[in-house]
PQR file of N, CA, C, O and H, with PARSE charges and radii, in Angstrom:
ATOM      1  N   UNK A   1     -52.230 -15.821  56.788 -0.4000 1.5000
ATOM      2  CA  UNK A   1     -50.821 -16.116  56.997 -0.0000 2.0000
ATOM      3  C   UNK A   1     -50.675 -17.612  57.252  0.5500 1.7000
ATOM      4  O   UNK A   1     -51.345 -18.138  58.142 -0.5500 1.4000
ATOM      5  N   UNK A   2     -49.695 -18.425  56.391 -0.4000 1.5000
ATOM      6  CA  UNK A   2     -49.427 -19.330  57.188 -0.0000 2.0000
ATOM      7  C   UNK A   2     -48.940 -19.759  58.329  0.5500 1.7000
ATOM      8  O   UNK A   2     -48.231 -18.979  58.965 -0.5500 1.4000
ATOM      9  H   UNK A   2     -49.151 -17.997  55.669  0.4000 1.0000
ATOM     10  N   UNK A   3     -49.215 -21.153  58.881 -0.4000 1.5000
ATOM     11  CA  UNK A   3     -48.660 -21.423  60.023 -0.0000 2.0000
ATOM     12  C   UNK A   3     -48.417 -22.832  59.771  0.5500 1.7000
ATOM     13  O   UNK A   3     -48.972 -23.801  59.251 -0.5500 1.4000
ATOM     14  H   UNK A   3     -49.791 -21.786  58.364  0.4000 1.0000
ATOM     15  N   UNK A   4     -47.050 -22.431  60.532 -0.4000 1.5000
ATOM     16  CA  UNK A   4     -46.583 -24.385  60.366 -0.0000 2.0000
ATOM     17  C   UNK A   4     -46.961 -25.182  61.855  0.5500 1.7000
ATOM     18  O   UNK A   4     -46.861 -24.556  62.910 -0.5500 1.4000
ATOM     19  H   UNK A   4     -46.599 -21.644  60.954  0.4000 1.0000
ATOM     20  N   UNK A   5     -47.461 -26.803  61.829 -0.4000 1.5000
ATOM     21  CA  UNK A   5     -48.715 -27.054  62.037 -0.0000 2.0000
ATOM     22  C   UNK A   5     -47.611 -27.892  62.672  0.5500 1.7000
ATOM     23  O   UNK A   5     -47.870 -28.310  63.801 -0.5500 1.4000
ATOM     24  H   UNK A   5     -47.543 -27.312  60.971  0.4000 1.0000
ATOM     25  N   UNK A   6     -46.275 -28.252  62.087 -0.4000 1.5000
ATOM     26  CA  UNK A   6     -45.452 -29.560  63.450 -0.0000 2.0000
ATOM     27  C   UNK A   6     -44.030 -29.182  62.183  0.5500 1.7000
ATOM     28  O   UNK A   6     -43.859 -28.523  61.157 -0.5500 1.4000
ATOM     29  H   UNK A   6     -46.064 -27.912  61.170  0.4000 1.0000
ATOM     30  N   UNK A   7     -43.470 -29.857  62.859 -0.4000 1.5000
ATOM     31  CA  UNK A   7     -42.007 -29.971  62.558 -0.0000 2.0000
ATOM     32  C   UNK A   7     -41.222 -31.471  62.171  0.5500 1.7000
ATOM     33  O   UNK A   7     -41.572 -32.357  62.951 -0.5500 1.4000
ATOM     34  H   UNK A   7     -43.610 -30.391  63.693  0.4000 1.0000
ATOM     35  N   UNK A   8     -40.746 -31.691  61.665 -0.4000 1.5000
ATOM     36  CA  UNK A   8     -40.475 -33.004  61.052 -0.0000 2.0000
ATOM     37  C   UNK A   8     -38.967 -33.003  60.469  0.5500 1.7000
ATOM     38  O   UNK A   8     -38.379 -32.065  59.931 -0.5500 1.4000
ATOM     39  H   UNK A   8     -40.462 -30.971  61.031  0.4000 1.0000
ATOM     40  N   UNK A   9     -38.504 -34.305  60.722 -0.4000 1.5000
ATOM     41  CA  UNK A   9     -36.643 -34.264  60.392 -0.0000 2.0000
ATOM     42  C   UNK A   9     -36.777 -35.433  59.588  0.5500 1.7000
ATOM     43  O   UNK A   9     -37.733 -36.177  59.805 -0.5500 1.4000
ATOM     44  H   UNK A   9     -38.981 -35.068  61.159  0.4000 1.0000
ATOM     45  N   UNK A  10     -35.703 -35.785  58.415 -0.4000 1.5000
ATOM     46  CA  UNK A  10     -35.527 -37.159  58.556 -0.0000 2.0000
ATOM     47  C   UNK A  10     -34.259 -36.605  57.642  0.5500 1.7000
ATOM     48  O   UNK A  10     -33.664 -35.532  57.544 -0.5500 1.4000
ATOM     49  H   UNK A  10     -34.926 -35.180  58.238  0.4000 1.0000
ATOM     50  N   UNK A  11     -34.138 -38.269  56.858 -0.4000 1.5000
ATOM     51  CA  UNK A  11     -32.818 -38.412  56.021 -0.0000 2.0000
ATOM     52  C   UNK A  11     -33.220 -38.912  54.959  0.5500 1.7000
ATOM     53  O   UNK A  11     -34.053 -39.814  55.052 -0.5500 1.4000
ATOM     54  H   UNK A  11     -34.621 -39.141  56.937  0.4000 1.0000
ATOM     55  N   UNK A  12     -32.755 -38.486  53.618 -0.4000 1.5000
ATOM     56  CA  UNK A  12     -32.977 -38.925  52.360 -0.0000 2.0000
ATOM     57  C   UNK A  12     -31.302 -39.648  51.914  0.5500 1.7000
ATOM     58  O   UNK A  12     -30.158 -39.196  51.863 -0.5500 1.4000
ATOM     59  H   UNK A  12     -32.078 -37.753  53.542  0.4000 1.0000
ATOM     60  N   UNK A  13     -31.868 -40.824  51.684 -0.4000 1.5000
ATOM     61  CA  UNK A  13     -30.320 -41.193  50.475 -0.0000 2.0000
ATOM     62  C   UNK A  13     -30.610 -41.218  49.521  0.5500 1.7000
ATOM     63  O   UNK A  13     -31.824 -41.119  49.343 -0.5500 1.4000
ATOM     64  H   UNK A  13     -32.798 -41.192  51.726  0.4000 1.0000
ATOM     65  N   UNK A  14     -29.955 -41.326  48.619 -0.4000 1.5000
ATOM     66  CA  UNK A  14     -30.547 -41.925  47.102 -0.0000 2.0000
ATOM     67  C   UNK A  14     -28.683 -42.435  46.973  0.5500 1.7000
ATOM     68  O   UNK A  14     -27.575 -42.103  47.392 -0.5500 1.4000
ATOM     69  H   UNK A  14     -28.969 -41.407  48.764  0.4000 1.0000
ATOM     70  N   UNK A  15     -29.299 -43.359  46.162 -0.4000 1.5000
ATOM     71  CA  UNK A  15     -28.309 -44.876  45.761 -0.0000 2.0000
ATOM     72  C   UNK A  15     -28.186 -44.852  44.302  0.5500 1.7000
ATOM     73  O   UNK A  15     -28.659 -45.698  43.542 -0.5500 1.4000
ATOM     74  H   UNK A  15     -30.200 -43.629  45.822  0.4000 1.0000
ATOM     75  N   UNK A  16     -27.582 -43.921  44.006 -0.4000 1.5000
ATOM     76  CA  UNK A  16     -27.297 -44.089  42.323 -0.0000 2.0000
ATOM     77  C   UNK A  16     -26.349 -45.319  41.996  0.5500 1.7000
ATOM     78  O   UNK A  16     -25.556 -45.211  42.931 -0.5500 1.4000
ATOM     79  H   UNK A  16     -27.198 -43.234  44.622  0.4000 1.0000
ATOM     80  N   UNK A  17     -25.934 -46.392  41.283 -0.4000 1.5000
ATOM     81  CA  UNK A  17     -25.003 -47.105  40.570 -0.0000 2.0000
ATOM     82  C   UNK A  17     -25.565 -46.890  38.979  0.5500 1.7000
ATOM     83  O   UNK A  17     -26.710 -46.738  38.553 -0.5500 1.4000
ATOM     84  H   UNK A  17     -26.578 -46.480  40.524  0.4000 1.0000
ATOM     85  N   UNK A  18     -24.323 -46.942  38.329 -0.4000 1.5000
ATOM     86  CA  UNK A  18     -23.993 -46.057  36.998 -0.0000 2.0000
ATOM     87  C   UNK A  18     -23.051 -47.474  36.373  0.5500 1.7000
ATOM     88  O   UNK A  18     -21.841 -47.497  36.598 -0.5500 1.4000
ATOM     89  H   UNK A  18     -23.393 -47.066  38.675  0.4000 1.0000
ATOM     90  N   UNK A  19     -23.629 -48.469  35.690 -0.4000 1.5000
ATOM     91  CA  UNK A  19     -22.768 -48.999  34.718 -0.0000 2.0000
ATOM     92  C   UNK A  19     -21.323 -48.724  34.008  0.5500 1.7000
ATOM     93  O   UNK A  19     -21.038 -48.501  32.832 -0.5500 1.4000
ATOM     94  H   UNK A  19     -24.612 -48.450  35.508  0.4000 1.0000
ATOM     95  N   UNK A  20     -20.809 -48.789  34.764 -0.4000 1.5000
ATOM     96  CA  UNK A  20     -18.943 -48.532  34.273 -0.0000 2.0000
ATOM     97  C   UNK A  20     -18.401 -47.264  34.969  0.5500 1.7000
ATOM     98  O   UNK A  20     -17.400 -46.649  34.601 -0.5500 1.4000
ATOM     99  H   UNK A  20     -21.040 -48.970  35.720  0.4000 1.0000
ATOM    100  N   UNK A  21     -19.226 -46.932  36.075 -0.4000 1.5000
ATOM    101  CA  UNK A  21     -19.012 -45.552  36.679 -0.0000 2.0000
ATOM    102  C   UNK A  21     -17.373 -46.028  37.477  0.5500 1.7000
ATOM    103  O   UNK A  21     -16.465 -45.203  37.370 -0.5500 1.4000
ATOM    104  H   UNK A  21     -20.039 -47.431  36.375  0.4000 1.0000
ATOM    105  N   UNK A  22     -17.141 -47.119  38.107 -0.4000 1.5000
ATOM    106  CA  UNK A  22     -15.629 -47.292  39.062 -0.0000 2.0000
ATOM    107  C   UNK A  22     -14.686 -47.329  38.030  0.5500 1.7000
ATOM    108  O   UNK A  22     -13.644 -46.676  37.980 -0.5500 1.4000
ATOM    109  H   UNK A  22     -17.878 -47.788  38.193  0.4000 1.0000
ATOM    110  N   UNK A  23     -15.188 -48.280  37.056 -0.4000 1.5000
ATOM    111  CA  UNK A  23     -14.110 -48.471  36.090 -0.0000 2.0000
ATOM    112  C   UNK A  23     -13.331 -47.012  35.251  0.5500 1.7000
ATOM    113  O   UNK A  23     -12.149 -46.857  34.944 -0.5500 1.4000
ATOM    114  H   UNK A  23     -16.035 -48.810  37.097  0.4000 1.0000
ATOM    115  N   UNK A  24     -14.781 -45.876  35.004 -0.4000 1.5000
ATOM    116  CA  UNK A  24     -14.269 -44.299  34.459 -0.0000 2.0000
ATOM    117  C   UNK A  24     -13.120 -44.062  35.806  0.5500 1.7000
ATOM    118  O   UNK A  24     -11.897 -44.019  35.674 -0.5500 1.4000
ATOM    119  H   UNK A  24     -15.741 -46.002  35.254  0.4000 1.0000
ATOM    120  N   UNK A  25     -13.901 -43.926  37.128 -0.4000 1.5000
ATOM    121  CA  UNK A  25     -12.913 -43.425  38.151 -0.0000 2.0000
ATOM    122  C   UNK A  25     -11.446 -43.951  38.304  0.5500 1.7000
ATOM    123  O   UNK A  25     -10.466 -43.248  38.554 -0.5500 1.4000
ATOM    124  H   UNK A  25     -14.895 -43.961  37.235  0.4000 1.0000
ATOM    125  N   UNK A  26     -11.459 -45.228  38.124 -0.4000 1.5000
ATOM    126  CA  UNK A  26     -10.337 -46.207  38.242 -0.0000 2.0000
ATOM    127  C   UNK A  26      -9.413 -45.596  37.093  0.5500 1.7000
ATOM    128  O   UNK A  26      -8.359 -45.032  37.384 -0.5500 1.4000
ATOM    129  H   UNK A  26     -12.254 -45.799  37.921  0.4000 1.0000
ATOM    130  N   UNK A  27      -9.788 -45.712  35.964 -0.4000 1.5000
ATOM    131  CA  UNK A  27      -8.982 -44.767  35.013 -0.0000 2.0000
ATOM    132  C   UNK A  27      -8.590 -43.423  35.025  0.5500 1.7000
ATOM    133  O   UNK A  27      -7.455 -43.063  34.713 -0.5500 1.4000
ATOM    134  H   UNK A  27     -10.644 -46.170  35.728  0.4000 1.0000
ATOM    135  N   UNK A  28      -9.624 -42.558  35.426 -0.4000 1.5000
ATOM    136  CA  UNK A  28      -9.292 -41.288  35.688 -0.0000 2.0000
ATOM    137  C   UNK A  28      -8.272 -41.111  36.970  0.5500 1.7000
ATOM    138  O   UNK A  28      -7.631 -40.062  36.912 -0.5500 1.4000
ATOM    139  H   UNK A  28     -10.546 -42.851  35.679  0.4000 1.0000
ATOM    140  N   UNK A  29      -8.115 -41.588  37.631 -0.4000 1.5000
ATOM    141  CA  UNK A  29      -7.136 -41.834  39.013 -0.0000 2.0000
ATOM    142  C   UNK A  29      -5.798 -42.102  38.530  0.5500 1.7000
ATOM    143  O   UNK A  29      -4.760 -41.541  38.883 -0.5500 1.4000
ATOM    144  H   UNK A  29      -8.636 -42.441  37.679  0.4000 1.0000
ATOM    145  N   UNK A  30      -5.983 -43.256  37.468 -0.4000 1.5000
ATOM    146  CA  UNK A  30      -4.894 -43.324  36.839 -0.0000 2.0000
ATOM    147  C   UNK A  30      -3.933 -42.677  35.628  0.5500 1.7000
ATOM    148  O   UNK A  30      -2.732 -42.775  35.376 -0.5500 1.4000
ATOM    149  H   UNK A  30      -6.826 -43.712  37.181  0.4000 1.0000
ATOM    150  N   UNK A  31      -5.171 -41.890  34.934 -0.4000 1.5000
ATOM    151  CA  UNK A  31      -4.800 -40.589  34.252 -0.0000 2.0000
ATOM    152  C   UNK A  31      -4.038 -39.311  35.561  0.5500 1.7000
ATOM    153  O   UNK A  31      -3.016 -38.637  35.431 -0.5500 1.4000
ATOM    154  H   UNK A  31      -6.147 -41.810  35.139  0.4000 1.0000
ATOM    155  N   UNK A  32      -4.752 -39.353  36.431 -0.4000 1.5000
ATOM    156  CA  UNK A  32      -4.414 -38.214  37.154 -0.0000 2.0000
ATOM    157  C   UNK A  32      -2.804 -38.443  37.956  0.5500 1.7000
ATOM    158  O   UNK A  32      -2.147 -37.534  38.463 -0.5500 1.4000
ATOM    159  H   UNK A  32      -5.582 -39.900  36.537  0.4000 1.0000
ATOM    160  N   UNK A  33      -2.448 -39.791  37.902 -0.4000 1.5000
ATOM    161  CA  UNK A  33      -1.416 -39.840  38.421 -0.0000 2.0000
ATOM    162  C   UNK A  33      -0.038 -39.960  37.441  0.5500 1.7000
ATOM    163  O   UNK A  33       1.138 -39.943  37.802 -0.5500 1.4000
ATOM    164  H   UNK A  33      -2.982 -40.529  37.490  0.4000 1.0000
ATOM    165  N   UNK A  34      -0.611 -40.093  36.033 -0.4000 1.5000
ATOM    166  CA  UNK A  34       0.068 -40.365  34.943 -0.0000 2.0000
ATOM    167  C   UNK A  34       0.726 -38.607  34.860  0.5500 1.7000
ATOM    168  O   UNK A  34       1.862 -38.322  34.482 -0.5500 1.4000
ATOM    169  H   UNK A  34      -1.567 -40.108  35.739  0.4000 1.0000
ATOM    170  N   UNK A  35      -0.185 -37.750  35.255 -0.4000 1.5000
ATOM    171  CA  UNK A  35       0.370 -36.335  34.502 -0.0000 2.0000
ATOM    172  C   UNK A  35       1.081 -35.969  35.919  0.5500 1.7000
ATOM    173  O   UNK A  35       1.893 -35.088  35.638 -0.5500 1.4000
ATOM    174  H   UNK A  35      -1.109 -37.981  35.563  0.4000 1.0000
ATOM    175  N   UNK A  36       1.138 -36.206  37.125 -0.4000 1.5000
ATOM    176  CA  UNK A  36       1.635 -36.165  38.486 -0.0000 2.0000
ATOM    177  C   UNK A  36       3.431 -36.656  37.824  0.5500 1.7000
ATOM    178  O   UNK A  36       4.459 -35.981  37.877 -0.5500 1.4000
ATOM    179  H   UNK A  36       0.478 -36.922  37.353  0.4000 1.0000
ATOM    180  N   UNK A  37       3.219 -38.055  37.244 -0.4000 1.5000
ATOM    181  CA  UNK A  37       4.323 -38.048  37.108 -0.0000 2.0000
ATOM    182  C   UNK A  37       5.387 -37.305  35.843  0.5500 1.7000
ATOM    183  O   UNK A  37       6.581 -37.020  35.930 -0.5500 1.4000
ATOM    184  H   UNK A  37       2.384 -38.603  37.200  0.4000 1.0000
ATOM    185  N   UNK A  38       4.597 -37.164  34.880 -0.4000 1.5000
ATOM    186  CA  UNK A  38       5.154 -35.951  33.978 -0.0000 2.0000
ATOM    187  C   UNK A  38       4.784 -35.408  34.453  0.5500 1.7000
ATOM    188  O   UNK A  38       3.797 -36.134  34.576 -0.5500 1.4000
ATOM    189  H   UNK A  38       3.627 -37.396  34.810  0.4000 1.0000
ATOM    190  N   UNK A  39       4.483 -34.406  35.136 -0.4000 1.5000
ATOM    191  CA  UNK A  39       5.007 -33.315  35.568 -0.0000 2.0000
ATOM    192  C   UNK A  39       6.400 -33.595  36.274  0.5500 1.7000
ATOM    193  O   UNK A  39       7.314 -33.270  35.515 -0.5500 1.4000
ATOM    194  H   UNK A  39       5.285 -33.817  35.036  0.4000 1.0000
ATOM    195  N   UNK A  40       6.709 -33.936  37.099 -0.4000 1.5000
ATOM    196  CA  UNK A  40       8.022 -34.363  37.848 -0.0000 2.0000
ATOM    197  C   UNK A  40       8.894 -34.643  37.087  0.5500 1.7000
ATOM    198  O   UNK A  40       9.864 -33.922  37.320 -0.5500 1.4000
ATOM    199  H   UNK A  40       5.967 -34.200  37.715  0.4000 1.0000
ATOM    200  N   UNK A  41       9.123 -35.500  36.068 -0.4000 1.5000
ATOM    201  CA  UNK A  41       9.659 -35.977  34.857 -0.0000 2.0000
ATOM    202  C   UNK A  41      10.260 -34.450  34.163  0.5500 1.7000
ATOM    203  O   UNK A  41      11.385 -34.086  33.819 -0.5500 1.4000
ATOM    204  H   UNK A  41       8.335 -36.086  35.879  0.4000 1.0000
ATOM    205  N   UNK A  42       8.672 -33.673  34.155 -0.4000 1.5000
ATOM    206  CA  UNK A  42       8.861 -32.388  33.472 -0.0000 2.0000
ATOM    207  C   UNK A  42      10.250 -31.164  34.193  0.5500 1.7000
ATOM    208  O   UNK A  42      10.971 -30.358  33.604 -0.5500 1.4000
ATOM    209  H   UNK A  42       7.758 -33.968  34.434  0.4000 1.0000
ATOM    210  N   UNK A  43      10.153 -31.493  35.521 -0.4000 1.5000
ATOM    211  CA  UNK A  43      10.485 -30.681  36.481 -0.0000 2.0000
ATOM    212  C   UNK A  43      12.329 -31.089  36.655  0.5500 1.7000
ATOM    213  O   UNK A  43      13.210 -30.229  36.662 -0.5500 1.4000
ATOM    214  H   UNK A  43       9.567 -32.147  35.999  0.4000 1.0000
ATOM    215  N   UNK A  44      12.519 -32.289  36.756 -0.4000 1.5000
ATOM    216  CA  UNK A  44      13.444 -32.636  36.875 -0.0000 2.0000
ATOM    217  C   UNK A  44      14.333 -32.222  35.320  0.5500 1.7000
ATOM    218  O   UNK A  44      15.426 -31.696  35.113 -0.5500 1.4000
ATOM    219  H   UNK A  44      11.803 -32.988  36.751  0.4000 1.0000
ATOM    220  N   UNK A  45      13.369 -32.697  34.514 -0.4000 1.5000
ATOM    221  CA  UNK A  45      14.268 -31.927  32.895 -0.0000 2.0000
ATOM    222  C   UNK A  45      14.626 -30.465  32.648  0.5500 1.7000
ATOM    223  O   UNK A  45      15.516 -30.122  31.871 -0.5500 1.4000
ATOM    224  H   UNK A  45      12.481 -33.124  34.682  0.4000 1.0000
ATOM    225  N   UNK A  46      14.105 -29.883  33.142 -0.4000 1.5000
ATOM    226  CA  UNK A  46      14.126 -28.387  33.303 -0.0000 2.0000
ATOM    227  C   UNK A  46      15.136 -28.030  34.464  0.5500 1.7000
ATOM    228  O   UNK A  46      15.844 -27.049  34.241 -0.5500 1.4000
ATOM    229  H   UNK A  46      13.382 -30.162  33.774  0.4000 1.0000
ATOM    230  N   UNK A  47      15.330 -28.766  35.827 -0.4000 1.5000
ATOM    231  CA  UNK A  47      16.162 -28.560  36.033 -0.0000 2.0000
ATOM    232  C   UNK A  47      17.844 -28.889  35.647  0.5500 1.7000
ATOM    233  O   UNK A  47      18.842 -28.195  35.840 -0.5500 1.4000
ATOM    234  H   UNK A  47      14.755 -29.563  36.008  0.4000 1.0000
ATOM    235  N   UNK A  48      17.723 -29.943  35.163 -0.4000 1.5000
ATOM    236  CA  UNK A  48      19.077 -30.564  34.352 -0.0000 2.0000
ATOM    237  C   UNK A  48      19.318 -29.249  33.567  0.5500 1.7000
ATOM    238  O   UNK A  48      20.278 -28.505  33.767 -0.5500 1.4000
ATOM    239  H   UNK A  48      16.912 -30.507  35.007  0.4000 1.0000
ATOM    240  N   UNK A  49      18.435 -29.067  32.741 -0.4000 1.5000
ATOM    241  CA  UNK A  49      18.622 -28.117  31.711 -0.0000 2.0000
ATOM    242  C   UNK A  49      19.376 -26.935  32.117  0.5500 1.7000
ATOM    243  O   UNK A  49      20.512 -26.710  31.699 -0.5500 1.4000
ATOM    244  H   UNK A  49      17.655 -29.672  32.579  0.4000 1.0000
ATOM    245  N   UNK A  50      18.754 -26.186  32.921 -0.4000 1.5000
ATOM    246  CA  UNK A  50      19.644 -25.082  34.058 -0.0000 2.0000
ATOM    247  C   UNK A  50      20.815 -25.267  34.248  0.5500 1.7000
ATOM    248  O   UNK A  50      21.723 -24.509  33.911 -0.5500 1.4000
ATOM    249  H   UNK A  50      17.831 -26.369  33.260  0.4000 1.0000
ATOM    250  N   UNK A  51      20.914 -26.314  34.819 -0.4000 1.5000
ATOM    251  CA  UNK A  51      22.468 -26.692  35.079 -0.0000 2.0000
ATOM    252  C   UNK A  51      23.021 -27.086  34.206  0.5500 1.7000
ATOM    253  O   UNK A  51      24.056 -27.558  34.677 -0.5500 1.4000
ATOM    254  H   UNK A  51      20.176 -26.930  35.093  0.4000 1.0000
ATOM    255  N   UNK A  52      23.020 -27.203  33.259 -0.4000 1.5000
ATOM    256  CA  UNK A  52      23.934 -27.461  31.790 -0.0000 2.0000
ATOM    257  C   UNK A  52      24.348 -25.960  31.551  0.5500 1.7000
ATOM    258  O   UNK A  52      25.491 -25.550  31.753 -0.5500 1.4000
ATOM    259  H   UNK A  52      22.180 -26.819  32.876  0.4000 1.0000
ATOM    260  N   UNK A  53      23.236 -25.128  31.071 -0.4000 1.5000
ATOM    261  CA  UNK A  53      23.006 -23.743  31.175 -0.0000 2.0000
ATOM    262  C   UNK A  53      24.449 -23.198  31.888  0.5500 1.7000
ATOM    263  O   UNK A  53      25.484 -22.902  31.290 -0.5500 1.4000
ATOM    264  H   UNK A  53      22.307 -25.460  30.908  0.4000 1.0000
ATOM    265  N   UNK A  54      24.172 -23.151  33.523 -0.4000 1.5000
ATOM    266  CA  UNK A  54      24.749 -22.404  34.424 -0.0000 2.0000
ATOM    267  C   UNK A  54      26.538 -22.904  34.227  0.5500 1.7000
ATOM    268  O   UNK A  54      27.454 -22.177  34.610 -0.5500 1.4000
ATOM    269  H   UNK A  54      23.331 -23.391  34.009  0.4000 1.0000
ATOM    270  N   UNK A  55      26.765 -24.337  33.528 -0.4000 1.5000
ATOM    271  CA  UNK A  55      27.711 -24.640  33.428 -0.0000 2.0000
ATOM    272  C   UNK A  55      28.698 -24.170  32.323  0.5500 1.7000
ATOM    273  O   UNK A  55      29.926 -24.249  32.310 -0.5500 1.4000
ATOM    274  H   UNK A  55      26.021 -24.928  33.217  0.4000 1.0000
ATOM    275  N   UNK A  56      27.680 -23.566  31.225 -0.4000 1.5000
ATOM    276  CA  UNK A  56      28.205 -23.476  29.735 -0.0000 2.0000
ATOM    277  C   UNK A  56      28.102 -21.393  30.088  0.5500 1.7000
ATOM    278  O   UNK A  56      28.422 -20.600  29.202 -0.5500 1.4000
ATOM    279  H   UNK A  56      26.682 -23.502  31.236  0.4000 1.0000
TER
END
């Protein structure tokens, strides 16, 4: 059977940097806020629409 012989802790990092990796994020952030705002854009047209609707 084994037996464990001591006990031991530590911390591993690892440090990846990725050639154009902020610049993807920086864009994708800005994609993600691009469809944030169509959508709203989207939301607000749809409601106009209703109310044309509810008027006619």
């Amino acid at each position: 059977m084994d037996k464990t012989l001591g006990k031991s802790s530590g911390k591993i990092t690892i440090d990846v940097h990725l050639n154009g990796l902020d610049e993807q994020l920086t864009k994708a952030h800005e994609l993600v806020d691009t469809i944030k705002k169509a959508r709203s854009l989207a939301d607000d047209l749809a409601k106009g629409i209703n109310s044309i609707e509810l008027e006619l």
